[in-house]
Short mmCIF file of C-alpha atoms and ligand atoms in Angstrom, two decimals:
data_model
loop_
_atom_site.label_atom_id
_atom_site.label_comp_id
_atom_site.label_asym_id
_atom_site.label_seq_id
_atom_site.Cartn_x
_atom_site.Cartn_y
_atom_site.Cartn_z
CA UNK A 408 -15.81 1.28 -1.00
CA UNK A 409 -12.70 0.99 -2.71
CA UNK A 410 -9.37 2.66 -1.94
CA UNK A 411 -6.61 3.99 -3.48
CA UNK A 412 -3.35 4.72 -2.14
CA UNK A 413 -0.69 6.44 -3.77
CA UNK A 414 2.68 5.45 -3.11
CA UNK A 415 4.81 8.39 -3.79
CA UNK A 416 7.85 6.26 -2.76
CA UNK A 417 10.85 9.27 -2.49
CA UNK A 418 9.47 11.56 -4.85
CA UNK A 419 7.94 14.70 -4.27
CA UNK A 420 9.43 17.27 -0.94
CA UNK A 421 6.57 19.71 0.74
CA UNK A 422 6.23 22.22 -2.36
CA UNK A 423 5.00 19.67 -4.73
CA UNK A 424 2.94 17.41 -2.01
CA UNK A 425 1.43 20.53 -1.53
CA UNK A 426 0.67 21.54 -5.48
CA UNK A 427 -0.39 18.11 -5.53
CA UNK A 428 -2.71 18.30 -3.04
CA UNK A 429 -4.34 21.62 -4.13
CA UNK A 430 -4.98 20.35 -7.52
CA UNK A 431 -6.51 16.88 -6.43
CA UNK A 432 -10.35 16.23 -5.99
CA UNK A 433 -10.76 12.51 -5.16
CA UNK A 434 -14.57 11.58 -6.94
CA UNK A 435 -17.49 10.51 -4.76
CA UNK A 436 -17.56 6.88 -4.01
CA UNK A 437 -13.89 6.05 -3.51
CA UNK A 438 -11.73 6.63 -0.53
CA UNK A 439 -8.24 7.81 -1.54
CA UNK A 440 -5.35 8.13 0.35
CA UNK A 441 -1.37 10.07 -0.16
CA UNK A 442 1.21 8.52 0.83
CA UNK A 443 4.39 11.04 0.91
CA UNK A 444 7.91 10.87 2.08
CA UNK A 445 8.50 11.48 5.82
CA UNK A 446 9.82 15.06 4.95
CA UNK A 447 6.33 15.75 2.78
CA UNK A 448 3.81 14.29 5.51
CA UNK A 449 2.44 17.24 6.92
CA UNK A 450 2.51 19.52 3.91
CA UNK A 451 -0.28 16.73 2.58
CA UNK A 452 -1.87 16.45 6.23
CA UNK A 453 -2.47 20.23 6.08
CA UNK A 454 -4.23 19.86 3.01
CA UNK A 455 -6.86 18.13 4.57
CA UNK A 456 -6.35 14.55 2.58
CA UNK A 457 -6.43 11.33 4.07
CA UNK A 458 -2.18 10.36 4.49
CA UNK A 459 -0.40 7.49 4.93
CA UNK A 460 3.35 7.11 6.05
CA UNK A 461 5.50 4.83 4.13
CA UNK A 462 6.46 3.01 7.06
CA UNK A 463 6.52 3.38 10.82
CA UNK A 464 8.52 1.76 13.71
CA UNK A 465 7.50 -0.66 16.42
CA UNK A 466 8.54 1.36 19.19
CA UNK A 467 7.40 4.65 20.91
CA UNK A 468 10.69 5.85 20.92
CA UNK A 469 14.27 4.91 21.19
CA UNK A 470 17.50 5.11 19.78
CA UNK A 471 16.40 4.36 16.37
CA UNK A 472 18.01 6.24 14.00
CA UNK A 473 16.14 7.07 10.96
CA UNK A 474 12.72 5.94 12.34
CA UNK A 475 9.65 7.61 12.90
CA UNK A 476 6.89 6.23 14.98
CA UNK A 477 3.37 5.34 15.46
CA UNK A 478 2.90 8.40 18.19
CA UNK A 479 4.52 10.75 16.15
CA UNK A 480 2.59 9.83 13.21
CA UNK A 481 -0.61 10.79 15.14
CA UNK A 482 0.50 13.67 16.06
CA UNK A 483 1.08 14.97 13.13
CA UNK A 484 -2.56 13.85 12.16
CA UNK A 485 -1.18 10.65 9.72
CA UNK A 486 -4.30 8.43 9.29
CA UNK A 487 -2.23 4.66 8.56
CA UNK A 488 0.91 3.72 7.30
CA UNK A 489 2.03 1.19 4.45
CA UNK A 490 4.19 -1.69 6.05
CA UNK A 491 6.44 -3.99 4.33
CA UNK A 492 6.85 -2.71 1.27
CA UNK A 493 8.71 -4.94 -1.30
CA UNK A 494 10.98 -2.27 -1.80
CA UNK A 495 11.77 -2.15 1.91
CA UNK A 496 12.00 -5.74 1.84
CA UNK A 497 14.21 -5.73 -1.04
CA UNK A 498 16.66 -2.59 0.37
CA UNK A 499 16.37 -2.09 3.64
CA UNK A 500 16.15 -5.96 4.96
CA UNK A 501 12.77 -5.82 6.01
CA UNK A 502 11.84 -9.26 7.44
CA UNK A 503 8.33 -11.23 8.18
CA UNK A 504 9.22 -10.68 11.69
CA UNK A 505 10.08 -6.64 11.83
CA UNK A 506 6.98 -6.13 9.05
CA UNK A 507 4.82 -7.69 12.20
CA UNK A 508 5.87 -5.66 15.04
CA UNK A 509 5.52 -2.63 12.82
CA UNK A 510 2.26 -3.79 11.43
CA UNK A 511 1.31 -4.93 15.46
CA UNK A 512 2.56 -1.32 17.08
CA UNK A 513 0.54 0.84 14.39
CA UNK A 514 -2.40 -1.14 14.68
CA UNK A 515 -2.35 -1.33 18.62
CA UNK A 516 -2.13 2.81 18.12
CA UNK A 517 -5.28 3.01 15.95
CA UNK A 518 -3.53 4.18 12.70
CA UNK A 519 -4.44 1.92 9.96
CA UNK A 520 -1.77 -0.51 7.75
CA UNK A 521 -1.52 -1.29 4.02
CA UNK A 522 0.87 -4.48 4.83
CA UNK A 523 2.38 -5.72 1.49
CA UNK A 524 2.77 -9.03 0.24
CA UNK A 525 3.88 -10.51 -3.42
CA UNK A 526 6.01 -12.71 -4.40
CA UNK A 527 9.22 -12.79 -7.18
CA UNK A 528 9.36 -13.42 -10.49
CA UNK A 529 11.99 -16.67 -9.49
CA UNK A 530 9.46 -17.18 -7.18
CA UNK A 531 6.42 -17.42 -9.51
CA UNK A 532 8.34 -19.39 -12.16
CA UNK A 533 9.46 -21.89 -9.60
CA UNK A 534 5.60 -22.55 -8.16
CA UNK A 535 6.48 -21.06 -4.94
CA UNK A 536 3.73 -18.34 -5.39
CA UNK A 537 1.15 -19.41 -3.00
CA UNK A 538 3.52 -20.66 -0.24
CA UNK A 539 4.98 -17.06 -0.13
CA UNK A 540 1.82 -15.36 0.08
CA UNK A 541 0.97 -17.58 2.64
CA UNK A 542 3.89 -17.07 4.90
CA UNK A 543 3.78 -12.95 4.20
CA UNK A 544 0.18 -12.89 5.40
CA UNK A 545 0.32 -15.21 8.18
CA UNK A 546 2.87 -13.01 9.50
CA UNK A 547 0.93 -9.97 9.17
CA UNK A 548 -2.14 -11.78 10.04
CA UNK A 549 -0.75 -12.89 13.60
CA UNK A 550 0.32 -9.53 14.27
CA UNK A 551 -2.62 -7.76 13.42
CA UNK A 552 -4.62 -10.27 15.79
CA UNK A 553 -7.90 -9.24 14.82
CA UNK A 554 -7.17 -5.68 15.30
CA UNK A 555 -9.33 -3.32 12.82
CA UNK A 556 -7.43 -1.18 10.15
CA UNK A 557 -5.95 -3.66 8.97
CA UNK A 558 -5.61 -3.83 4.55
CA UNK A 559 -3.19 -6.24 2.43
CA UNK A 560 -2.23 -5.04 -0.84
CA UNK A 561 -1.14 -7.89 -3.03
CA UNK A 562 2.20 -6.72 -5.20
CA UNK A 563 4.07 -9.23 -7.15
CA UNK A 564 7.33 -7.85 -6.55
CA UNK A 565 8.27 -8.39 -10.86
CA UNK A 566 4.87 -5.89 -11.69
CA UNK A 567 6.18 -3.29 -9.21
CA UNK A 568 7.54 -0.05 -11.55
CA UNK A 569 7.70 -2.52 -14.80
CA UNK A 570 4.75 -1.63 -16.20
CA UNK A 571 3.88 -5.53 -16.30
CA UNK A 572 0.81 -6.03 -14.41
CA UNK A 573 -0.12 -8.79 -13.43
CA UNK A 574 -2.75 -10.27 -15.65
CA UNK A 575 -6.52 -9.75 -14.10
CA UNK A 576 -6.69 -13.57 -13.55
CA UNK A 577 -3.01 -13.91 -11.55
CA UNK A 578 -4.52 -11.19 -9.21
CA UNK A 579 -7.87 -13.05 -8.56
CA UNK A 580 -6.04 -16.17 -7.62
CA UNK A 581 -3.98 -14.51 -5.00
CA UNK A 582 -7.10 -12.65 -3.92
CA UNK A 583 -8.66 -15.37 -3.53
CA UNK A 584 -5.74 -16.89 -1.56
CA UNK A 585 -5.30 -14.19 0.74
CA UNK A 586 -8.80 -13.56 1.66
CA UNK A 587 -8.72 -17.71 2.18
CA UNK A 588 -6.37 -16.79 5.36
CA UNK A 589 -7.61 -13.53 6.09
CA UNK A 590 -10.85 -11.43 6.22
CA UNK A 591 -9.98 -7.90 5.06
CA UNK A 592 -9.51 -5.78 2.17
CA UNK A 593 -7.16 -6.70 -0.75
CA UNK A 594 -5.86 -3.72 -2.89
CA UNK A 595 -3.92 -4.97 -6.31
CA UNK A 596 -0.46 -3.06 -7.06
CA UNK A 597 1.82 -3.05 -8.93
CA UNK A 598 1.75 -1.10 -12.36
CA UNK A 599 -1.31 0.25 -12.26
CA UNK A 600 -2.40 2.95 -15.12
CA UNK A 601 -5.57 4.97 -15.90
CA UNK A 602 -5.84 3.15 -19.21
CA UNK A 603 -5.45 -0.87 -17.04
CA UNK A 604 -7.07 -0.03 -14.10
CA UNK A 605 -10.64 -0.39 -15.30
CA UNK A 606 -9.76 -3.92 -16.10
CA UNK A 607 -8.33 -4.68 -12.80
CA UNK A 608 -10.44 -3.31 -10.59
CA UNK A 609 -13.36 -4.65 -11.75
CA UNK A 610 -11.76 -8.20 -11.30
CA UNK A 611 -13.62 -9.79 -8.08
CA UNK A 612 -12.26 -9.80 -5.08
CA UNK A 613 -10.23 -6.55 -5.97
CA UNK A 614 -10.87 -3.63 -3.29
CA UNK A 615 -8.64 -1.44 -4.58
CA UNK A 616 -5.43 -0.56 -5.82
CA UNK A 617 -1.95 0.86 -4.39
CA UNK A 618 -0.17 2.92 -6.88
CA UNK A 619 3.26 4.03 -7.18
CA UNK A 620 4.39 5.78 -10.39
CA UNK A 621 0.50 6.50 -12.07
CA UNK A 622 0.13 8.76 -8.50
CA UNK A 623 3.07 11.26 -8.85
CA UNK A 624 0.75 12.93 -11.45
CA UNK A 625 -2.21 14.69 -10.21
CA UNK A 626 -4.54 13.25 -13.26
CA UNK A 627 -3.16 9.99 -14.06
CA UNK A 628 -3.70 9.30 -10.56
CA UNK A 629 -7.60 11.04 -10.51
CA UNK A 630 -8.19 8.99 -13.16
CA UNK A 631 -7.17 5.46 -11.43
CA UNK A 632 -9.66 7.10 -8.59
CA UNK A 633 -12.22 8.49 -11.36
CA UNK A 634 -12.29 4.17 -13.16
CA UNK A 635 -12.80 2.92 -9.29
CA UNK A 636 -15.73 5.61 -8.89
CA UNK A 637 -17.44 4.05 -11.96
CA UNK A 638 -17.20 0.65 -10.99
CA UNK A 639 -18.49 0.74 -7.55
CA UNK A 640 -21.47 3.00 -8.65
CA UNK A 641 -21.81 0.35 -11.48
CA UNK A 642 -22.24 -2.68 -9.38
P1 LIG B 1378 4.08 1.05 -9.43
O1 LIG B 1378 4.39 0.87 -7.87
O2 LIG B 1378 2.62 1.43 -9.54
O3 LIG B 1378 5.01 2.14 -9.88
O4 LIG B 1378 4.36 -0.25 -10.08
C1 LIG B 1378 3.46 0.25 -7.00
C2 LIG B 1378 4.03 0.19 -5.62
O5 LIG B 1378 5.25 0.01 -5.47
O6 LIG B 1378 3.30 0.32 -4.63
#
């Protein structure tokens, strides 16, 4: 089945999570999941949607400021959490090494992880591409230890919020590569639109997509859902 997850990055507070949720009928045949701010969680858990956090810390507790962590996730009834976002990468220092113990701690708790791997634009035009998928999953890969839950979405960090997507074949490759190191689901994101969506997920090896700016509205993001629907009923 494929999934999609929408990224809501830091839009949307409780009031509109909550019109969002009200208005939104996922279609048979796809799972789909929210992903809200911290602030926004369980305005969307109430709803009675599958959520995702944005991002969740190693530990049970501590003296973490600004974290939130796998136990408190659960308790507020948060299904999985995305982990290593580019953008976290990119702003907040994210690492190989803390995107593991985050992705290792929310597996080890039973919530599920999106872990996020793509590479640069210098990094594509230099050839690098495949060696920095390689080391991102690895990373993830080691952490998750075989643990179930477990999903990779594939971002190239220069089709994130550009509205370039990567071209169908660019995400097969990396498919390809990552399911080469690692047996689970790969979700495509990066850009992602009702009207290019059909393309990409069709492409093999594509189980989905993670979507940022097409999910802040309730039909764009129905109709990324609605184009997944058709395909798996299709094949
Ligand atoms: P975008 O974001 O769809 O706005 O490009 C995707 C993401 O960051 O997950």
């Amino acid at each position: 089945m494929q999934l999609l997850a929408a990224n809501w990055k830091m839009f949307k507070g409780p009031r509109e999570a909550r019109e969002f949720c009200a208005a939104f009928v996922p279609p048979e045949g796809v799972e789909a999941v929210l992903c809200p701010a911290f602030a926004a969680l369980q305005a969307a858990v109430e709803s009675g949607h599958t959520v995702f956090a944005q991002n969740v810390h190693w530990a049970d507790e501590g003296a973490y400021t600004g974290e939130v962590s796998a136990p408190m996730l659960l308790e507020l009834g948060v299904a999985g959490a995305i982990v290593g976002h580019s953008e976290r990468r990119q702003y907040f220092g994210e690492t190989d090494e803390t995107v593991a113990r985050r992705t290792r701690a929310a597996l080890e708790h039973g919530l599920r992880v999106i872990g996020c791997v793509g590479e640069s634009a210098e990094e594509r035009h230099t050839g690098q591409t495949e060696l920095v998928l390689k080391v991102m999953v690895e990373a993830i890969a080691d952490a998750a230890g075989g643990r179930d839950g477990l999903v990779i979405a594939y971002e190239p960090v220069w089709a994130i919020g550009t509205g370039e997507m990567a071209t169908p074949e660019m995400a097969r490759e990396a498919h390809a590569l990552i399911k080469g190191l690692l047996d689970v689901p790969v979700l495509y994101g990066g850009s992602v639109k009702p009207d290019t969506a059909p393309v990409m997920l069709a492409e093999e090896g594509i189980d989905g997509a993670l979507v940022g700016g097409a999910s802040l509205d309730v039909e764009s993001f129905t109709a990324i859902c609605q184009a997944a629907a058709e395909i798996s009923s299709s094949s």
